[in-house]
Amino acid sequence: MNLLIWLDGKLVNKADATVSVYDKGVLYGDGVFEGIRLYHGVIFREKEHLSRLYDSARAIRLTIPYSPAELSAAMAETVKANNFKDCYLRLVVTRGVADLGLSPVPVKRPCTFIIADQIRLYPKEMYENGMSIIVASTVRNHPNALSPKIKSLNYLNNIMAKWECIDAGVPEAVMLNHLGYVCECTGDNIFLVKNGKILTPPEESGILVGITRGAVIELAKQLGMTVDQNNLTRYDLYTADECFLTGTGAEIVPVTKIDQRAIGSGQVGPITRQLTDAFHRLVRDH
Ligand code: PMP
């Protein structure tokens, strides 16, 4: 299927949507991005995604050459051109083209593109029966070195943990932070349930502050559940009653095994199901 890609203000065929080998995004991972979903023709939490994108850009001293309203219009144009009602959007801003040096100045102009496509991160079976994950030995980036709050084009930290998943034959891995506390997975945030309470690592543990994570915390509170955002350890993982992961691509996916240990009963738990149902209602009616 030919897709139309929005590249620096123009819609171009997928085959022609290329960036320069001199682009800083290619040479150094110097850039930022968002992964966004369109449900029933409406972008889910668009304002939050745009706000995170501009914060990421600000954090790396990158000036996006469009206003949020212009990027919003560009996403709408891309979706319309491809005739999508439900899709995944990848909005990327790289530092742009310059010479081979590390310096981000002088770079003429950042490069901006939007891909609209379909995505399925995990097989359907895992949403029904839960997935098995591991704890990775790759430690999440130190938040005082490069903050994981920045959704940057440099995902090597996460990719090295992803290699551990591939070696272990599982789809995801929990990454611990520099202090040994539970942080997040390679591309998803993590939640536990213990004695009816929802537990998730705090922002300060060095996570990407997920938009789906935020939506799930809101839903849990609306359902009268308590949400604790305190540091968690491996002990908390292994002794949890339930576990699930959240992300734009993943949505909510249950976890029933960590490091080959059954979580709770080893079945998808009732609170995970309740929150998943609430999330489906939210994205249907948002
Ligand atoms: N953590 C990481 C490292 C991610 O890459 C992502 C997005 N795939 C998430 C968490 C989840 O964030 P969101 O819910 O905003 O997609």
Short mmCIF file of C-alpha atoms and ligand atoms in Angstrom, two decimals:
data_model
loop_
_atom_site.label_atom_id
_atom_site.label_comp_id
_atom_site.label_asym_id
_atom_site.label_seq_id
_atom_site.Cartn_x
_atom_site.Cartn_y
_atom_site.Cartn_z
CA MET A 1 0.00 0.00 0.00
CA ASN A 2 1.39 3.40 -0.92
CA LEU A 3 1.45 5.72 2.03
CA LEU A 4 1.72 9.47 1.86
CA ILE A 5 4.25 10.92 4.25
CA TRP A 6 4.24 14.54 5.40
CA LEU A 7 7.80 15.77 4.98
CA ASP A 8 8.66 19.41 5.70
CA GLY A 9 5.30 20.70 4.59
CA LYS A 10 4.70 18.45 1.58
CA LEU A 11 2.93 15.11 1.16
CA VAL A 12 5.24 12.69 -0.65
CA ASN A 13 5.07 9.01 -1.56
CA LYS A 14 6.63 6.65 0.97
CA ALA A 15 9.36 5.70 -1.54
CA ASP A 16 10.35 9.37 -1.92
CA ALA A 17 10.19 10.20 1.78
CA THR A 18 13.91 10.31 2.54
CA VAL A 19 16.17 12.35 4.77
CA SER A 20 19.80 13.27 4.15
CA VAL A 21 22.69 11.11 5.39
CA TYR A 22 24.03 14.42 6.76
CA ASP A 23 20.97 14.85 8.98
CA LYS A 24 21.94 15.12 12.66
CA GLY A 25 19.09 12.78 13.51
CA VAL A 26 20.79 10.08 11.44
CA LEU A 27 24.35 10.92 12.49
CA TYR A 28 23.81 11.39 16.23
CA GLY A 29 20.20 10.60 17.13
CA ASP A 30 19.84 14.35 17.56
CA GLY A 31 16.10 14.91 17.47
CA VAL A 32 12.78 14.21 19.19
CA PHE A 33 9.58 12.40 18.35
CA GLU A 34 6.10 11.35 19.40
CA GLY A 35 4.08 8.17 18.86
CA ILE A 36 0.38 9.08 18.72
CA ARG A 37 -2.85 7.21 18.03
CA LEU A 38 -5.91 8.13 16.03
CA TYR A 39 -9.10 6.45 17.28
CA HIS A 40 -12.28 6.78 15.24
CA GLY A 41 -10.90 9.77 13.36
CA VAL A 42 -9.79 11.69 16.46
CA ILE A 43 -6.24 11.99 17.76
CA PHE A 44 -6.05 10.70 21.34
CA ARG A 45 -4.69 13.32 23.77
CA GLU A 46 -3.21 15.39 20.97
CA LYS A 47 -2.53 18.40 23.19
CA GLU A 48 -0.54 16.28 25.65
CA HIS A 49 1.52 14.71 22.87
CA LEU A 50 2.30 18.10 21.33
CA SER A 51 3.16 19.54 24.69
CA ARG A 52 5.57 16.63 25.40
CA LEU A 53 7.12 17.07 21.94
CA TYR A 54 7.78 20.78 22.50
CA ASP A 55 9.17 20.06 26.00
CA SER A 56 11.48 17.36 24.59
CA ALA A 57 12.64 19.81 21.90
CA ARG A 58 13.16 22.55 24.47
CA ALA A 59 15.17 20.21 26.68
CA ILE A 60 17.60 19.54 23.80
CA ARG A 61 17.60 23.19 22.63
CA LEU A 62 15.86 22.41 19.36
CA THR A 63 13.44 24.98 17.96
CA ILE A 64 10.62 23.30 16.08
CA PRO A 65 9.98 25.37 12.95
CA TYR A 66 6.19 25.02 13.25
CA SER A 67 3.63 26.04 15.84
CA PRO A 68 1.64 23.33 17.67
CA ALA A 69 -1.43 24.41 15.63
CA GLU A 70 0.53 23.91 12.40
CA LEU A 71 1.70 20.44 13.46
CA SER A 72 -1.85 19.57 14.47
CA ALA A 73 -3.07 20.63 11.01
CA ALA A 74 -0.22 18.67 9.40
CA MET A 75 -1.25 15.51 11.27
CA ALA A 76 -4.87 16.00 10.19
CA GLU A 77 -3.72 16.47 6.59
CA THR A 78 -1.61 13.28 6.73
CA VAL A 79 -4.44 11.22 8.18
CA LYS A 80 -6.88 12.56 5.57
CA ALA A 81 -4.48 11.97 2.66
CA ASN A 82 -4.13 8.32 3.72
CA ASN A 83 -7.82 7.88 4.45
CA PHE A 84 -7.27 6.54 7.97
CA LYS A 85 -9.84 6.45 10.76
CA ASP A 86 -7.67 4.44 13.14
CA CYS A 87 -3.90 4.54 12.89
CA TYR A 88 -0.61 5.25 14.58
CA LEU A 89 1.19 8.52 13.89
CA ARG A 90 4.90 9.07 14.17
CA LEU A 91 5.82 12.75 14.41
CA VAL A 92 9.57 13.35 14.20
CA VAL A 93 11.71 16.48 14.35
CA THR A 94 15.44 16.06 13.71
CA ARG A 95 18.09 18.76 14.19
CA GLY A 96 18.45 18.82 10.39
CA VAL A 97 21.30 18.86 7.88
CA ALA A 98 24.78 20.27 8.52
CA ASP A 99 28.39 19.06 8.35
CA LEU A 100 29.71 15.89 9.99
CA GLY A 101 30.71 17.54 13.27
CA LEU A 102 28.95 17.05 16.58
CA SER A 103 28.03 20.70 16.96
CA PRO A 104 24.33 21.49 16.65
CA VAL A 105 25.21 24.93 15.20
CA PRO A 106 25.05 26.04 12.49
CA VAL A 107 22.22 23.82 11.29
CA LYS A 108 20.02 25.47 8.67
CA ARG A 109 16.64 24.06 9.60
CA PRO A 110 15.25 21.09 11.51
CA CYS A 111 13.66 18.34 9.45
CA THR A 112 10.05 17.47 10.36
CA PHE A 113 8.05 14.51 9.17
CA ILE A 114 4.85 12.64 9.98
CA ILE A 115 4.17 8.99 9.18
CA ALA A 116 0.64 7.58 9.50
CA ASP A 117 0.58 3.79 9.48
CA GLN A 118 -0.84 0.73 11.20
CA ILE A 119 0.89 -0.75 14.23
CA ARG A 120 0.44 -3.90 16.30
CA LEU A 121 3.18 -4.29 18.86
CA TYR A 122 2.14 -7.57 20.44
CA PRO A 123 0.03 -10.52 19.26
CA LYS A 124 -3.69 -10.59 20.22
CA GLU A 125 -3.12 -13.68 22.34
CA MET A 126 -0.95 -11.70 24.78
CA TYR A 127 -3.77 -9.20 25.38
CA GLU A 128 -6.05 -12.09 26.34
CA ASN A 129 -3.69 -14.30 28.33
CA GLY A 130 -0.91 -11.96 29.43
CA MET A 131 2.75 -11.79 28.50
CA SER A 132 5.91 -13.08 30.05
CA ILE A 133 8.66 -10.49 30.60
CA ILE A 134 12.09 -10.31 32.19
CA VAL A 135 14.06 -7.85 34.28
CA ALA A 136 16.87 -6.56 32.06
CA SER A 137 20.42 -6.12 33.27
CA THR A 138 20.76 -2.97 31.13
CA VAL A 139 20.22 -0.05 33.53
CA ARG A 140 17.95 2.81 32.37
CA ASN A 141 19.81 6.03 31.46
CA HIS A 142 20.76 8.08 34.50
CA PRO A 143 18.15 10.87 34.67
CA ASN A 144 20.84 13.45 35.40
CA ALA A 145 22.79 12.47 32.27
CA LEU A 146 20.06 12.39 29.63
CA SER A 147 16.60 12.62 31.12
CA PRO A 148 14.34 9.75 30.04
CA LYS A 149 11.56 12.39 30.07
CA ILE A 150 12.98 13.51 26.73
CA LYS A 151 11.48 11.40 23.96
CA SER A 152 14.60 11.64 21.84
CA LEU A 153 15.70 9.80 18.72
CA ASN A 154 18.41 8.07 20.75
CA TYR A 155 16.82 4.83 21.96
CA LEU A 156 20.05 2.82 22.26
CA ASN A 157 19.59 2.40 26.02
CA ASN A 158 16.20 0.78 25.40
CA ILE A 159 17.42 -1.15 22.35
CA MET A 160 20.18 -2.81 24.39
CA ALA A 161 17.49 -4.01 26.83
CA LYS A 162 15.42 -5.13 23.83
CA TRP A 163 18.32 -7.37 22.80
CA GLU A 164 18.00 -9.06 26.18
CA CYS A 165 14.30 -9.66 25.41
CA ILE A 166 15.20 -11.24 22.09
CA ASP A 167 17.79 -13.49 23.78
CA ALA A 168 15.23 -14.52 26.41
CA GLY A 169 12.43 -15.01 23.85
CA VAL A 170 10.09 -12.48 25.49
CA PRO A 171 8.49 -9.30 24.10
CA GLU A 172 9.39 -6.81 26.86
CA ALA A 173 11.81 -6.20 29.72
CA VAL A 174 11.62 -4.15 32.89
CA MET A 175 14.53 -1.77 33.24
CA LEU A 176 15.76 -0.76 36.69
CA ASN A 177 17.21 2.69 37.29
CA HIS A 178 20.71 3.58 38.54
CA LEU A 179 19.52 3.05 42.14
CA GLY A 180 18.09 -0.39 41.42
CA TYR A 181 14.45 0.74 41.54
CA VAL A 182 11.92 -0.33 38.95
CA CYS A 183 11.77 2.26 36.19
CA GLU A 184 9.87 1.25 33.05
CA CYS A 185 10.00 -1.20 30.17
CA THR A 186 11.88 -0.64 26.90
CA GLY A 187 8.88 1.05 25.26
CA ASP A 188 6.11 0.91 27.88
CA ASN A 189 5.40 2.09 31.42
CA ILE A 190 4.75 -0.49 34.12
CA PHE A 191 1.98 -0.84 36.72
CA LEU A 192 1.54 -3.32 39.57
CA VAL A 193 -1.50 -4.13 41.68
CA LYS A 194 -0.98 -5.13 45.33
CA ASN A 195 -3.81 -5.62 47.83
CA GLY A 196 -6.20 -3.68 45.60
CA LYS A 197 -3.84 -0.67 45.25
CA ILE A 198 -2.34 0.47 41.95
CA LEU A 199 1.43 1.02 42.08
CA THR A 200 3.59 2.67 39.43
CA PRO A 201 7.12 4.14 39.56
CA PRO A 202 7.25 7.92 40.14
CA GLU A 203 8.38 10.38 37.46
CA GLU A 204 11.62 10.93 39.39
CA SER A 205 12.60 7.28 38.94
CA GLY A 206 13.68 8.30 35.42
CA ILE A 207 10.79 7.25 33.19
CA LEU A 208 9.31 8.61 30.03
CA VAL A 209 6.15 10.13 31.46
CA GLY A 210 3.72 8.16 29.32
CA ILE A 211 0.49 9.70 28.06
CA THR A 212 -1.19 6.29 28.39
CA ARG A 213 0.20 6.04 31.95
CA GLY A 214 -1.45 9.39 32.71
CA ALA A 215 -4.77 8.27 31.23
CA VAL A 216 -4.69 5.02 33.25
CA ILE A 217 -3.92 6.87 36.50
CA GLU A 218 -6.92 9.16 35.83
CA LEU A 219 -9.18 6.18 35.07
CA ALA A 220 -8.07 4.32 38.19
CA LYS A 221 -8.85 7.36 40.34
CA GLN A 222 -12.25 7.78 38.65
CA LEU A 223 -12.97 4.14 39.52
CA GLY A 224 -12.20 4.91 43.16
CA MET A 225 -8.86 3.07 43.19
CA THR A 226 -5.79 4.27 45.09
CA VAL A 227 -2.73 5.00 42.95
CA ASP A 228 0.67 5.06 44.69
CA GLN A 229 3.63 6.55 42.82
CA ASN A 230 6.48 5.43 45.07
CA ASN A 231 9.73 3.63 44.31
CA LEU A 232 9.33 -0.08 43.60
CA THR A 233 11.87 -2.89 43.79
CA ARG A 234 12.28 -6.34 42.23
CA TYR A 235 10.62 -7.68 45.38
CA ASP A 236 7.49 -5.66 44.52
CA LEU A 237 7.51 -7.07 40.99
CA TYR A 238 7.73 -10.68 42.14
CA THR A 239 5.15 -10.36 44.91
CA ALA A 240 2.57 -8.29 42.99
CA ASP A 241 -0.99 -9.58 42.56
CA GLU A 242 -1.21 -8.18 39.02
CA CYS A 243 1.00 -6.41 36.51
CA PHE A 244 0.32 -4.59 33.26
CA LEU A 245 2.14 -2.31 30.83
CA THR A 246 0.92 0.85 29.12
CA GLY A 247 1.96 2.70 25.97
CA THR A 248 0.52 4.35 22.89
CA GLY A 249 1.45 1.39 20.69
CA ALA A 250 0.80 -1.29 23.32
CA GLU A 251 -2.27 0.35 24.91
CA ILE A 252 -2.78 -1.83 28.05
CA VAL A 253 -1.18 -5.26 27.99
CA PRO A 254 -1.32 -7.68 30.94
CA VAL A 255 1.82 -9.34 32.32
CA THR A 256 1.42 -12.74 33.96
CA LYS A 257 5.07 -13.80 34.37
CA ILE A 258 8.25 -11.94 35.28
CA ASP A 259 11.57 -13.83 35.13
CA GLN A 260 9.56 -17.07 34.80
CA ARG A 261 7.73 -16.39 38.08
CA ALA A 262 3.94 -16.30 37.96
CA ILE A 263 2.50 -12.93 38.97
CA GLY A 264 -0.39 -13.43 41.41
CA SER A 265 -2.51 -16.30 40.16
CA GLY A 266 -0.62 -16.36 36.85
CA GLN A 267 -3.84 -15.24 35.12
CA VAL A 268 -4.87 -11.78 33.93
CA GLY A 269 -6.17 -10.09 37.09
CA PRO A 270 -9.56 -8.43 37.70
CA ILE A 271 -8.21 -4.89 38.17
CA THR A 272 -6.19 -5.14 34.96
CA ARG A 273 -9.38 -6.21 33.17
CA GLN A 274 -11.41 -3.42 34.74
CA LEU A 275 -8.87 -0.76 33.72
CA THR A 276 -8.54 -2.21 30.23
CA ASP A 277 -12.33 -2.04 29.76
CA ALA A 278 -12.36 1.53 31.04
CA PHE A 279 -9.50 2.42 28.68
CA HIS A 280 -11.35 0.93 25.69
CA ARG A 281 -14.42 2.98 26.60
CA LEU A 282 -12.25 6.09 26.91
CA VAL A 283 -10.62 5.75 23.49
CA ARG A 284 -13.95 4.88 21.88
CA ASP A 285 -15.73 7.90 23.37
CA HIS A 286 -12.87 10.40 23.67
N1 PMP B 1 8.38 4.49 28.04
C1 PMP B 1 9.10 4.49 26.90
C2 PMP B 1 10.56 4.31 26.97
C3 PMP B 1 8.45 4.67 25.66
O1 PMP B 1 9.14 4.68 24.53
C4 PMP B 1 7.04 4.83 25.64
C5 PMP B 1 6.32 5.06 24.33
N2 PMP B 1 6.43 3.97 23.48
C6 PMP B 1 6.33 4.79 26.85
C7 PMP B 1 7.05 4.65 28.03
C8 PMP B 1 4.84 4.98 26.90
O2 PMP B 1 4.52 6.32 26.63
P1 PMP B 1 3.13 6.72 25.93
O3 PMP B 1 2.05 6.15 26.76
O4 PMP B 1 3.14 8.20 25.93
O5 PMP B 1 3.16 6.14 24.56
#
